[in-house]
Short mmCIF file of C-alpha atoms in Angstrom, two decimals:
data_model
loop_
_atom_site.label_atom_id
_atom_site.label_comp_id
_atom_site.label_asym_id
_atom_site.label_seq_id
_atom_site.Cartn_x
_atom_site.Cartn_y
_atom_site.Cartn_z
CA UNK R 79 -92.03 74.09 122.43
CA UNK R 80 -92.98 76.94 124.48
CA UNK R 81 -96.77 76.35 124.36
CA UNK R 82 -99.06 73.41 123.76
CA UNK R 83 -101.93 73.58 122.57
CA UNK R 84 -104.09 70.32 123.07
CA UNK R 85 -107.70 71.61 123.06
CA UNK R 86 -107.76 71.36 126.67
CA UNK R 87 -108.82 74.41 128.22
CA UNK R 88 -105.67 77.08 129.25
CA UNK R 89 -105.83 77.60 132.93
CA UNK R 90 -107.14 80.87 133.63
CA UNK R 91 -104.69 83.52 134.03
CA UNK R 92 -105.56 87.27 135.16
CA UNK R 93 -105.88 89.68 132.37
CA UNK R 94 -104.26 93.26 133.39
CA UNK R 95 -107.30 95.43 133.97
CA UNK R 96 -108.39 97.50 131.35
CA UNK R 97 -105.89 100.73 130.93
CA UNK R 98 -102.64 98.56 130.89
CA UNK R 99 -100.17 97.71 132.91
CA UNK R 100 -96.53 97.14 132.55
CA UNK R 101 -95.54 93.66 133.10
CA UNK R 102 -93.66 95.09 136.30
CA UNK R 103 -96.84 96.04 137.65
CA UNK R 104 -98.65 93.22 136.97
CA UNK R 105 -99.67 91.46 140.99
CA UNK R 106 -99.52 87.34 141.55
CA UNK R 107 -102.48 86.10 141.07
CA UNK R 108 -104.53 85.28 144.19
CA UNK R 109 -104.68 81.84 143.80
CA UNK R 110 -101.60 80.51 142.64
CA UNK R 111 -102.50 76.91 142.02
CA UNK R 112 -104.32 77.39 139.09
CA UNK R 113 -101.24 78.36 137.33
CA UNK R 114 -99.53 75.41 135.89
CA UNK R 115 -95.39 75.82 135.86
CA UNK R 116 -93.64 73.61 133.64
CA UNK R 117 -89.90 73.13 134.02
CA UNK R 118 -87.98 75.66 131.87
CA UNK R 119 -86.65 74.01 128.66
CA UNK R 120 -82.76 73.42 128.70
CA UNK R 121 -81.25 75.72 125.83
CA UNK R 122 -79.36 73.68 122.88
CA UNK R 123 -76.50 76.22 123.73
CA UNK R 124 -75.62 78.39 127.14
CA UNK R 125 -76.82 81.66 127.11
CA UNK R 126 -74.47 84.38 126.56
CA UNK R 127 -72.64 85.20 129.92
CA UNK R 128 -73.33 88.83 131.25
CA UNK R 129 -70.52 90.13 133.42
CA UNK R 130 -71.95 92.37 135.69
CA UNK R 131 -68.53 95.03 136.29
CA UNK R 132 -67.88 95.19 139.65
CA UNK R 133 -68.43 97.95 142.15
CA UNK R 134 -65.60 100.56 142.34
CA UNK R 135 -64.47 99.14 145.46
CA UNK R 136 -61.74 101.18 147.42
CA UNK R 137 -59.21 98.32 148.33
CA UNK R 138 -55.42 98.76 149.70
CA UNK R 139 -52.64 96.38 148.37
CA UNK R 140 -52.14 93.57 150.94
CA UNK R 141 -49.34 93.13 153.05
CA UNK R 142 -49.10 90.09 154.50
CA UNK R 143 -47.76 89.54 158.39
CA UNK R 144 -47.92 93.19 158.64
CA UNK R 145 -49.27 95.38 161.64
CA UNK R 146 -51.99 97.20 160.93
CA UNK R 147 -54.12 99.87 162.15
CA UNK R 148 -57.48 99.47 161.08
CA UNK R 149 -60.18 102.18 160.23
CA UNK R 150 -61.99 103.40 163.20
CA UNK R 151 -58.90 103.61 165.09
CA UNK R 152 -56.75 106.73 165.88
CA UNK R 153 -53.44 106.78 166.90
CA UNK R 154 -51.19 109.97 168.32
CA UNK R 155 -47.54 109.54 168.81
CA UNK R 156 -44.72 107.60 167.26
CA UNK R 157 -44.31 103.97 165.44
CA UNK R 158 -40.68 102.65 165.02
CA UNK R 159 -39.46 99.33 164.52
CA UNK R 160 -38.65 97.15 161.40
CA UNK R 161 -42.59 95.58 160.69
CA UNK R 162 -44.30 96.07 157.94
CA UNK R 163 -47.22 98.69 158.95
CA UNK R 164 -50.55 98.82 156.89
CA UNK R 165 -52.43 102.13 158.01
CA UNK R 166 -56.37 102.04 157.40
CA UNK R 167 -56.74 104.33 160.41
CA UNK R 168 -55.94 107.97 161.38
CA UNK R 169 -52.72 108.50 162.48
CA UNK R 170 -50.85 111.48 164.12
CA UNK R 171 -46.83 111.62 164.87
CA UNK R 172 -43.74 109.97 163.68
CA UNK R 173 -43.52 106.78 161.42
CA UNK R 174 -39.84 104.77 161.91
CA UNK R 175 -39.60 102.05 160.22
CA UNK R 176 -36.32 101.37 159.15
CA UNK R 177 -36.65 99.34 155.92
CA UNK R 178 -40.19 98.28 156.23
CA UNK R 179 -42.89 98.63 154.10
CA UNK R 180 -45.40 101.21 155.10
CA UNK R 181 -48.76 100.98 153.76
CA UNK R 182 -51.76 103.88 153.84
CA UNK R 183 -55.01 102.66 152.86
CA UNK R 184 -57.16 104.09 151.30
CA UNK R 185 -59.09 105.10 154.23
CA UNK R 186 -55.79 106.17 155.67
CA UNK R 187 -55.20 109.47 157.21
CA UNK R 188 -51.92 110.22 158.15
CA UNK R 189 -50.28 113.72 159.66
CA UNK R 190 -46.57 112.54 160.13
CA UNK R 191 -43.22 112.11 158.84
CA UNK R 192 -42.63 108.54 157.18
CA UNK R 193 -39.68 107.17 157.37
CA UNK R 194 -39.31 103.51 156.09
CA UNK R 195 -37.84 101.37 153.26
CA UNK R 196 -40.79 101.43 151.37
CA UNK R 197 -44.14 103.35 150.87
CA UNK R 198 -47.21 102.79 149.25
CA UNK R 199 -49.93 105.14 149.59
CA UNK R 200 -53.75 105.18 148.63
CA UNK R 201 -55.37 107.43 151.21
CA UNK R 202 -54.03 111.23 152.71
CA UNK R 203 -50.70 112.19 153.46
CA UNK R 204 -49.19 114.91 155.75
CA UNK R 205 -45.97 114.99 156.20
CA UNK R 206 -42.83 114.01 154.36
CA UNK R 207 -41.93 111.35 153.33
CA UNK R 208 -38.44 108.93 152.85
CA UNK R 209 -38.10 105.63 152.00
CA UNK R 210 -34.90 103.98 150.91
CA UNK R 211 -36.66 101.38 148.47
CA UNK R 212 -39.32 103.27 146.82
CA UNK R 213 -42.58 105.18 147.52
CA UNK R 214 -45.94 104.70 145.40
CA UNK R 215 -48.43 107.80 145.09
CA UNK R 216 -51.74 105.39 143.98
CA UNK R 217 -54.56 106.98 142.09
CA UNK R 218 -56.51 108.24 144.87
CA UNK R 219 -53.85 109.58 146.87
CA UNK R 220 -53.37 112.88 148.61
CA UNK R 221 -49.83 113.77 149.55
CA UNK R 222 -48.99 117.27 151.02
CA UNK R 223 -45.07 117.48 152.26
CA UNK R 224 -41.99 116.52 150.29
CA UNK R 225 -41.10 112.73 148.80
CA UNK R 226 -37.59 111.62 149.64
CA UNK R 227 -36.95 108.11 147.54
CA UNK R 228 -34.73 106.37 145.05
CA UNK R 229 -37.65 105.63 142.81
CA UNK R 230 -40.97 106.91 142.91
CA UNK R 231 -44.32 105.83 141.12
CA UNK R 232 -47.38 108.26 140.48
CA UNK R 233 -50.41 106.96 139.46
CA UNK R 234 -52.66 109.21 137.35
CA UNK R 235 -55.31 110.95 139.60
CA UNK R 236 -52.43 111.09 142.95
CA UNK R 237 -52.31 114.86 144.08
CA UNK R 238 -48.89 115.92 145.61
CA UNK R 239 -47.97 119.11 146.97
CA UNK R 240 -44.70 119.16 147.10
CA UNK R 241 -41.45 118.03 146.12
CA UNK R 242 -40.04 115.44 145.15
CA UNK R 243 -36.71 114.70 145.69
CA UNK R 244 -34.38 111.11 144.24
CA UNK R 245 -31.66 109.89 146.27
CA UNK R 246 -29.29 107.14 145.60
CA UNK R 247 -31.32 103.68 146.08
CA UNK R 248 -29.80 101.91 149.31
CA UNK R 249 -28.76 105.23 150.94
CA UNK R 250 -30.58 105.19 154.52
CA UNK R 251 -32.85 107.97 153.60
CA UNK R 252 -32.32 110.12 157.00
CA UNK R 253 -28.84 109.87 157.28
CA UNK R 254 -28.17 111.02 153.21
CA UNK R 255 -31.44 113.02 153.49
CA UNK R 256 -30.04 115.15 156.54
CA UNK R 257 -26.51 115.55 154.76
CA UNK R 258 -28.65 116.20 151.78
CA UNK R 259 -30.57 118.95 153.76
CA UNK R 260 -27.58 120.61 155.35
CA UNK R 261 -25.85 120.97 151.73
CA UNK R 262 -28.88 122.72 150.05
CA UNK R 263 -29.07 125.06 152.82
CA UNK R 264 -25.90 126.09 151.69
CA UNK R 265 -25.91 125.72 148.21
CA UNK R 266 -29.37 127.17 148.02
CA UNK R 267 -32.13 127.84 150.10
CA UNK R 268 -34.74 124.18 149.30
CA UNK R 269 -38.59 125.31 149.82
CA UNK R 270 -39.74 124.14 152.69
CA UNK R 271 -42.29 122.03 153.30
CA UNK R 272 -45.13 123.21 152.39
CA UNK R 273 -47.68 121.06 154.12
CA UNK R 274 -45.87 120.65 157.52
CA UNK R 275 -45.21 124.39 157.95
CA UNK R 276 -48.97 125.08 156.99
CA UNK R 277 -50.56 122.90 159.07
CA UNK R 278 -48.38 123.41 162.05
CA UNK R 279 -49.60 127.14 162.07
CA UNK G 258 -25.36 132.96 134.94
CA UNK G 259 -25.92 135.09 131.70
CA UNK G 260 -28.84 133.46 130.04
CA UNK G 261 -29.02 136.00 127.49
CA UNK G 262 -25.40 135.49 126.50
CA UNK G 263 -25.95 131.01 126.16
CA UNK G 264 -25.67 129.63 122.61
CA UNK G 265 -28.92 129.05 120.92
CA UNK G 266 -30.19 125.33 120.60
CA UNK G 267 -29.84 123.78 117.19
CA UNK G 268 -33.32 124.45 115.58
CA UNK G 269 -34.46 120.63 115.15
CA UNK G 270 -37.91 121.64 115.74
CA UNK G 271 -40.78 121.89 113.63
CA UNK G 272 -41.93 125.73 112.90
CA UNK G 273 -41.86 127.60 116.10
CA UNK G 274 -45.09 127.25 118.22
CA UNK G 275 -46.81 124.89 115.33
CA UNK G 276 -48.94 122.61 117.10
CA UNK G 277 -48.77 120.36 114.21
CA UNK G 278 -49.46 116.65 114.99
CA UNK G 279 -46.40 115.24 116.85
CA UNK G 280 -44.24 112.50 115.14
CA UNK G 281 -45.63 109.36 115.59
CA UNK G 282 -43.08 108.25 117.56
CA UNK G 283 -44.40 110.72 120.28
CA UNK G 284 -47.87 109.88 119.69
CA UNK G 285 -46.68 105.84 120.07
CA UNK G 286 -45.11 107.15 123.27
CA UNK G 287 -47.85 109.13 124.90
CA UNK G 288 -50.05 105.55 124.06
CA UNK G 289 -47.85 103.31 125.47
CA UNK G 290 -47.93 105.73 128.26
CA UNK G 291 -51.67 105.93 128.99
CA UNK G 292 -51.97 104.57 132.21
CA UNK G 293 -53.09 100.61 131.96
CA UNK G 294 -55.84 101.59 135.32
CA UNK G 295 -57.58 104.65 134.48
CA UNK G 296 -57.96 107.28 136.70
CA UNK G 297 -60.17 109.82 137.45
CA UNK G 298 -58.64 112.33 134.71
CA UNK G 299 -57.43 109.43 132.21
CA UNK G 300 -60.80 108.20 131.91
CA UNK G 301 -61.61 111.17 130.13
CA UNK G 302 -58.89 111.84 128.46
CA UNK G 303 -58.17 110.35 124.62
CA UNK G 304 -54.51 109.46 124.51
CA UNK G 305 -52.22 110.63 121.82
CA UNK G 306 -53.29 114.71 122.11
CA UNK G 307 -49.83 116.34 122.05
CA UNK G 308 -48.39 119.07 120.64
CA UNK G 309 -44.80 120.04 119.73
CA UNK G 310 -43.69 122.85 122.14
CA UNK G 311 -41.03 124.77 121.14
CA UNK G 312 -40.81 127.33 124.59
CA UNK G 313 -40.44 124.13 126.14
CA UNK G 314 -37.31 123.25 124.56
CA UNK G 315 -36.50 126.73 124.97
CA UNK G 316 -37.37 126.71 128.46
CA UNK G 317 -35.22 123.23 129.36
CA UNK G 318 -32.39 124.94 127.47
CA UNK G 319 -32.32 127.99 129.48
CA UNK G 320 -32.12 125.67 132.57
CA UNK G 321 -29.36 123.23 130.90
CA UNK G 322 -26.73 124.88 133.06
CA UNK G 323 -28.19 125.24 135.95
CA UNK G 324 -27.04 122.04 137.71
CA UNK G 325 -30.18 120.75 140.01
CA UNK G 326 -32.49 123.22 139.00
CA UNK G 327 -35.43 123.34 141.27
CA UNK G 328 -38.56 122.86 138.70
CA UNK G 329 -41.85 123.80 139.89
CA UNK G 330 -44.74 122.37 138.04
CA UNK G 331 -48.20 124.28 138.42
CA UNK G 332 -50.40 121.22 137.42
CA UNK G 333 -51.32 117.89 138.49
CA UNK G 334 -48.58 115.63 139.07
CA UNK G 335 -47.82 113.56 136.51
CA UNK G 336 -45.06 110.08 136.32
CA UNK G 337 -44.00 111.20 132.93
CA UNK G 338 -43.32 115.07 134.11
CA UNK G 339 -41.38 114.20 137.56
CA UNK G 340 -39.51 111.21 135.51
CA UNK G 341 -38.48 113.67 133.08
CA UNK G 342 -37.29 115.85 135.14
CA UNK G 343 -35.66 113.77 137.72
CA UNK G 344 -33.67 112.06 135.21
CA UNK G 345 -32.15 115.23 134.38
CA UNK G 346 -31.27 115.81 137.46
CA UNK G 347 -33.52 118.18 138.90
CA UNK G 348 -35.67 118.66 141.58
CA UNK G 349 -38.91 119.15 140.61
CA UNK G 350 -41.75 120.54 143.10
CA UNK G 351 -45.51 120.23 141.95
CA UNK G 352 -48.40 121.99 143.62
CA UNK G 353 -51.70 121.79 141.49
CA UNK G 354 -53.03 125.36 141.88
CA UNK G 355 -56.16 125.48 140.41
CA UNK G 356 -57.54 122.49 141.98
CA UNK G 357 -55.98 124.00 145.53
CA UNK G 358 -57.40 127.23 144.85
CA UNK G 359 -61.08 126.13 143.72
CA UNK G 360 -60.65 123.82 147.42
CA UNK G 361 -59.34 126.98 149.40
CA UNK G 362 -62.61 129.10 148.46
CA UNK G 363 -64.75 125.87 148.84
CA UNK G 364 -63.72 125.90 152.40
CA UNK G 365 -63.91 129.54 152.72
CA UNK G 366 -67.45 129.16 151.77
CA UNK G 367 -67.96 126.40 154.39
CA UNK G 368 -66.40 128.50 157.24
CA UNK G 369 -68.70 131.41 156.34
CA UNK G 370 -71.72 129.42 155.87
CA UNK G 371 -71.40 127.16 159.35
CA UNK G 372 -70.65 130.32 161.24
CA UNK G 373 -73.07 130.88 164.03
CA UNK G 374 -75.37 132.91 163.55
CA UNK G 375 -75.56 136.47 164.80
CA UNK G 376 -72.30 135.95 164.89
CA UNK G 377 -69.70 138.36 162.28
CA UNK G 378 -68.24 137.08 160.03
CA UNK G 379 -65.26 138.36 158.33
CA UNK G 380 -66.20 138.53 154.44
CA UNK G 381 -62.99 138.95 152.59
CA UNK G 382 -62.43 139.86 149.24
CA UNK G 383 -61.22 138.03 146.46
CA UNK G 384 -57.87 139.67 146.03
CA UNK G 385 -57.66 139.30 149.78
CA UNK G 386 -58.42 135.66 149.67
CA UNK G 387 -55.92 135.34 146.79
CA UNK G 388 -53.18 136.53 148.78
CA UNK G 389 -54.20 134.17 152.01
CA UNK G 390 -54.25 131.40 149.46
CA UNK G 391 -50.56 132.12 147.80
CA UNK G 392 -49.07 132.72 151.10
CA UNK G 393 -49.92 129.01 152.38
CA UNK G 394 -49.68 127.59 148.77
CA UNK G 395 -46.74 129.00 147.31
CA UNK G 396 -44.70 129.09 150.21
CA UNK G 397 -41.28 128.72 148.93
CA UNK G 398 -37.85 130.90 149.54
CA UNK G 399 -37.25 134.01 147.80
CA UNK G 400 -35.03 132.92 144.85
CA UNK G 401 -35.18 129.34 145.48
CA UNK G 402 -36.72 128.31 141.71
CA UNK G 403 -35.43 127.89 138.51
CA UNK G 404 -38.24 127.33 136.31
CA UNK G 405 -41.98 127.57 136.60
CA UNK G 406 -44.53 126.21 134.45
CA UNK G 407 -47.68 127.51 134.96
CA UNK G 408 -49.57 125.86 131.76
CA UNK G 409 -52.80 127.78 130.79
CA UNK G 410 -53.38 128.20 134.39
CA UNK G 411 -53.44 131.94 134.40
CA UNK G 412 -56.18 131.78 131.74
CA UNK G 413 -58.43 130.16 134.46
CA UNK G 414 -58.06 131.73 137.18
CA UNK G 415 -60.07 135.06 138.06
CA UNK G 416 -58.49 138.16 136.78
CA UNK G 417 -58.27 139.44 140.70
CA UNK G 418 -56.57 136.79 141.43
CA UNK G 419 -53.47 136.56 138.98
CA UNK G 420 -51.51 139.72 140.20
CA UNK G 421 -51.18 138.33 143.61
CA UNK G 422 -49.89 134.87 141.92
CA UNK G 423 -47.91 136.44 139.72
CA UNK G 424 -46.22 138.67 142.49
CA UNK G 425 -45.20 135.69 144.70
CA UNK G 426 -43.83 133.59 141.09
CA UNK G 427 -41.58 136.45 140.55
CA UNK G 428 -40.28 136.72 144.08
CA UNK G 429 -39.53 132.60 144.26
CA UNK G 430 -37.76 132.68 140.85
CA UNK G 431 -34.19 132.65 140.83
CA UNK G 432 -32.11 135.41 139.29
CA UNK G 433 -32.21 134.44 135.78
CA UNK G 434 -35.31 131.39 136.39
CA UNK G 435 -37.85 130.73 133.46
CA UNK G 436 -41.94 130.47 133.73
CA UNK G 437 -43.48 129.20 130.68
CA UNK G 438 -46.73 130.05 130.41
CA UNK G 439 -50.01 129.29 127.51
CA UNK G 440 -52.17 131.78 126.45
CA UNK G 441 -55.61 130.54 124.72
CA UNK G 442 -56.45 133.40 121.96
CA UNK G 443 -59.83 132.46 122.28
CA UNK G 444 -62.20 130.01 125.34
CA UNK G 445 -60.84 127.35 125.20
CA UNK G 446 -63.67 124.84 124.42
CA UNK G 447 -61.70 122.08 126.66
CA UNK G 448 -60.04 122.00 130.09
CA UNK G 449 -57.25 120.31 129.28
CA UNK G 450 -53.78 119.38 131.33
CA UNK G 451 -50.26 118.93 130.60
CA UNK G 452 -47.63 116.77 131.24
CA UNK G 453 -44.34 116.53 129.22
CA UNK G 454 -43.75 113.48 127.25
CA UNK G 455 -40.18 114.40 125.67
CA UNK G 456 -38.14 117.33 125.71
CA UNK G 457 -40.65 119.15 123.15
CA UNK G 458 -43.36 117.26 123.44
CA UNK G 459 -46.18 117.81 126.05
CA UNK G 460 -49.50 115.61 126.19
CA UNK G 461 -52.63 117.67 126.45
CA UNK G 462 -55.07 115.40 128.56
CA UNK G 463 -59.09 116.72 128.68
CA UNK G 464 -60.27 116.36 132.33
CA UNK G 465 -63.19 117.07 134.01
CA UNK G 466 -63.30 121.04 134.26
CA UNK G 467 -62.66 122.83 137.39
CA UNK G 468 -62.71 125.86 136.50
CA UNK G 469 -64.92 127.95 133.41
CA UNK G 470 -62.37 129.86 131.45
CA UNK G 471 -62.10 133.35 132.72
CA UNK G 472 -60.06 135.42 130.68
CA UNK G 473 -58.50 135.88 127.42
CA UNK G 474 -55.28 137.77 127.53
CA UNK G 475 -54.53 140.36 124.64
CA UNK G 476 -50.66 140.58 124.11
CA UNK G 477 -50.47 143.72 125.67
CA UNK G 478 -52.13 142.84 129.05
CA UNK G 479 -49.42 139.46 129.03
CA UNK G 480 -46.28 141.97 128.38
CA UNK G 481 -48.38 144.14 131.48
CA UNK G 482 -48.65 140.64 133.78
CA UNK G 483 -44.99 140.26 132.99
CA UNK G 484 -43.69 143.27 133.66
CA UNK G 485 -41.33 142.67 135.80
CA UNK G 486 -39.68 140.41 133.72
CA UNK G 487 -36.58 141.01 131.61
CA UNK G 488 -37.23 139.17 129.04
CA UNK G 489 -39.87 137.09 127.14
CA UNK G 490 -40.36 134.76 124.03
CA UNK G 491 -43.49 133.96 122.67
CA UNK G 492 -44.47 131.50 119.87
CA UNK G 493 -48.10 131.27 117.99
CA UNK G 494 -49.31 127.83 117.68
CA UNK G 495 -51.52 126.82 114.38
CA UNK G 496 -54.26 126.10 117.42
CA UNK G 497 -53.86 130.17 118.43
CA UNK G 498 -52.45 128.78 121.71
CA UNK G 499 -49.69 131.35 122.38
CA UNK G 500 -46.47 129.80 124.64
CA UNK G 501 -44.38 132.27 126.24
CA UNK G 502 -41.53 131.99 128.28
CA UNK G 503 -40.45 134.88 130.68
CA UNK G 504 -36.95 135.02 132.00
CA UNK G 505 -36.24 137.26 135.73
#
């Protein structure tokens, strides 16, 4: 099937000098005509599919209609509103987003209180964080400050340094987190947080 | 609070300190818990390695009547740790001090080695750059923790280094606040980290070492690194892993 032989003379083909080469090393020949190609014979059955895994790419969940602040771009000072914020960028300030979803890329760098419904996060973290809903620590994560949320989700791999804290789900977090605050102080004295007061020195 | 003075848990456990293979229940559990995306550490890490941990139980009895005890975790954070503990009601803090500490003298070695040259640089020494690190890692309130649990942590970290840490742990702990702590009788051959699956069950999950082990403590140089303390329990695993729990 592969090869006929017919008596009539095989075209010539270059040998591999003497010493042997590998088949990668082995050059076109010069004159390519004198090859003949025949059309590759259709297999009876497909070949076995190989699926080539994918590259380890670093991706951020989507959030559609949302603002976002792409990477490249750094912003000082504060956000506040009610959009949905996707955060790709470097960011230094305040975050105020009511009930909004707030999410940090993976690229994301972000030194500032977060205040929002809910917060996803896949890049670096500063600062602490509420959200009324629910916050998400991905896998490649890096939190420093204290997490304020009704439910909270921690992939393996996420680093936090801090504390986490649960409050009641629906409870505007800085309202209940400032009456929150002011009874700890006097009940007991809460660590502070540890990433705020160490990187404001 | 008179932790000395509380009625002893019911003894449900297996031996004390046997690190016999957990029921199956718990090893069903810490499957089903093995994260369905790997990450960096589960990748490594064979699911199901737990041991039964009896100065755990100990430990989250000693802080049963403490209402929103403050719980500060040593390790890597972990969703089955801060669940645990949230749904008990504490507050649980977690600050991964190995990995912080092997950063902190990675960037120490950066600063001295992009300094100018000709120009001096301050060269400090390691119990000097142990107490820089603690005061900007552990920087919590006098008296503001209930329990610590420092894991094998103190195995791992250079001998200079754990009197400092050790210092600042007493000084955060509550009157009357726990540390449980695991000694390795011997290298361990595996870095290994923790996180609690039930009340007396803790996963042990291999991940990629940061940090060669640096020091086996004899029983007398723990009851010495304790001193302070008023009171300790230790229990002798069938693995030679030693759990102790100090109380302040």
């Amino acid at each position: 099937m592969w090869h006929k032989n017919d008596g009539k003379p095989s075209p010539e083909v270059p040998q591999p000098p003497v010493g042997g080469t590998t088949k990668s090393q082995v050059m076109p020949p010069e004159t390519p005509a004198a090859l003949t190609v025949e059309p590759a014979p259709i297999a009876p059955t497909p070949a076995p599919r190989v699926t080539i895994p994918e590259p380890v790419v670093a991706t951020a969940p989507a959030v559609n209609g949302a603002s976002r602040i792409q990477a490249g771009l750094k912003i000082h000072g504060e956000i506040s509103g009610n959009s949905d914020l996707y955060i790709d960028g470097e960011l230094q300030g305040k975050i105020r987003l009511g009930g909004a979803r707030v999410v940090i890329g993976p690229n994301g760098k972000v030194q500032a209180d977060i205040d929002a419904g809910a917060v996803t996060i896949e890049g670096s973290v500063q600062g602490n964080i509420k959200a009324s809903e629910s916050v998400r620590l991905g896998a490649g994560s890096r939190v420093q400050g204290s997490v304020v949320t009704p439910r909270i989700g921690i992939d393996d791999g996420a680093r936090l340094r801090g504390k986490v804290e649960m409050v009641k789900a629906g409870s505007t977090p800085s309202a209940s987190t400032a009456a929150a605050a002011a009874a700890r102080a006097t009940e007991t004295e809460a660590p502070r947080p540890i990433a705020a007061s160490a990187k404001a020195e | 609070m008179n932790w000395m003075a509380k009625a002893r848990p019911s003894n449900t456990a297996t031996t004390p300190g046997s690190s016999a293979k957990a029921p199956a229940s718990a090893a069903a559990a810490a499957r089903s818990r093995a994260p369905e995306k790997p990450g960096p550490t589960a990748s490594v890490a064979p699911a199901g390695n737990v041991r039964i941990s009896n100065a755990l139980k100990e430990f989250l009895w000693l802080l049963s009547d403490v209402p929103r005890a403050r719980i500060l975790d040593l390790g890597p954070v972990w969703q089955s740790t801060v669940t645990f503990f949230i749904e008990k009601g504490y507050r649980v803090s977690s600050e991964d001090m190995l990995r912080e500490w092997k950063d902190f003298l990675t960037t120490e070695e950066e600063r001295l080695r992009m300094a100018p040259v000709g120009e001096e640089v301050e060269r400090r020494s390691l119990p000097a750059l142990a107490e820089k690190f603690i005061d900007t890692a552990l920087n919590y309130p006098e008296n503001s923790v209930h329990g610590v649990l420092i894991w094998d942590l103190l195995d791992y970290f250079d001998p200079a280094v754990v009197p400092a840490l050790m210092n600042r742990l007493y000084n955060m702990l509550h009157p009357g606040g726990t540390v449980l702590a695991l000694f390795h009788s011997r290298p361990a051959e595996r870095f290994h980290r923790y996180r609690i699956l039930d009340g007396q069950t803790v996963e042990l999950l291999s991940a990629p070492t940061l940090a060669v082990h640096a020091h086996v403590f004899q029983n007398r140089e723990i009851l010495d690194l304790f001193g302070k303390f008023r009171s300790s329990k230790t229990f002798v695993g069938r693995d030679q892993v030693r759990e102790a729990l100090f109380i302040k």
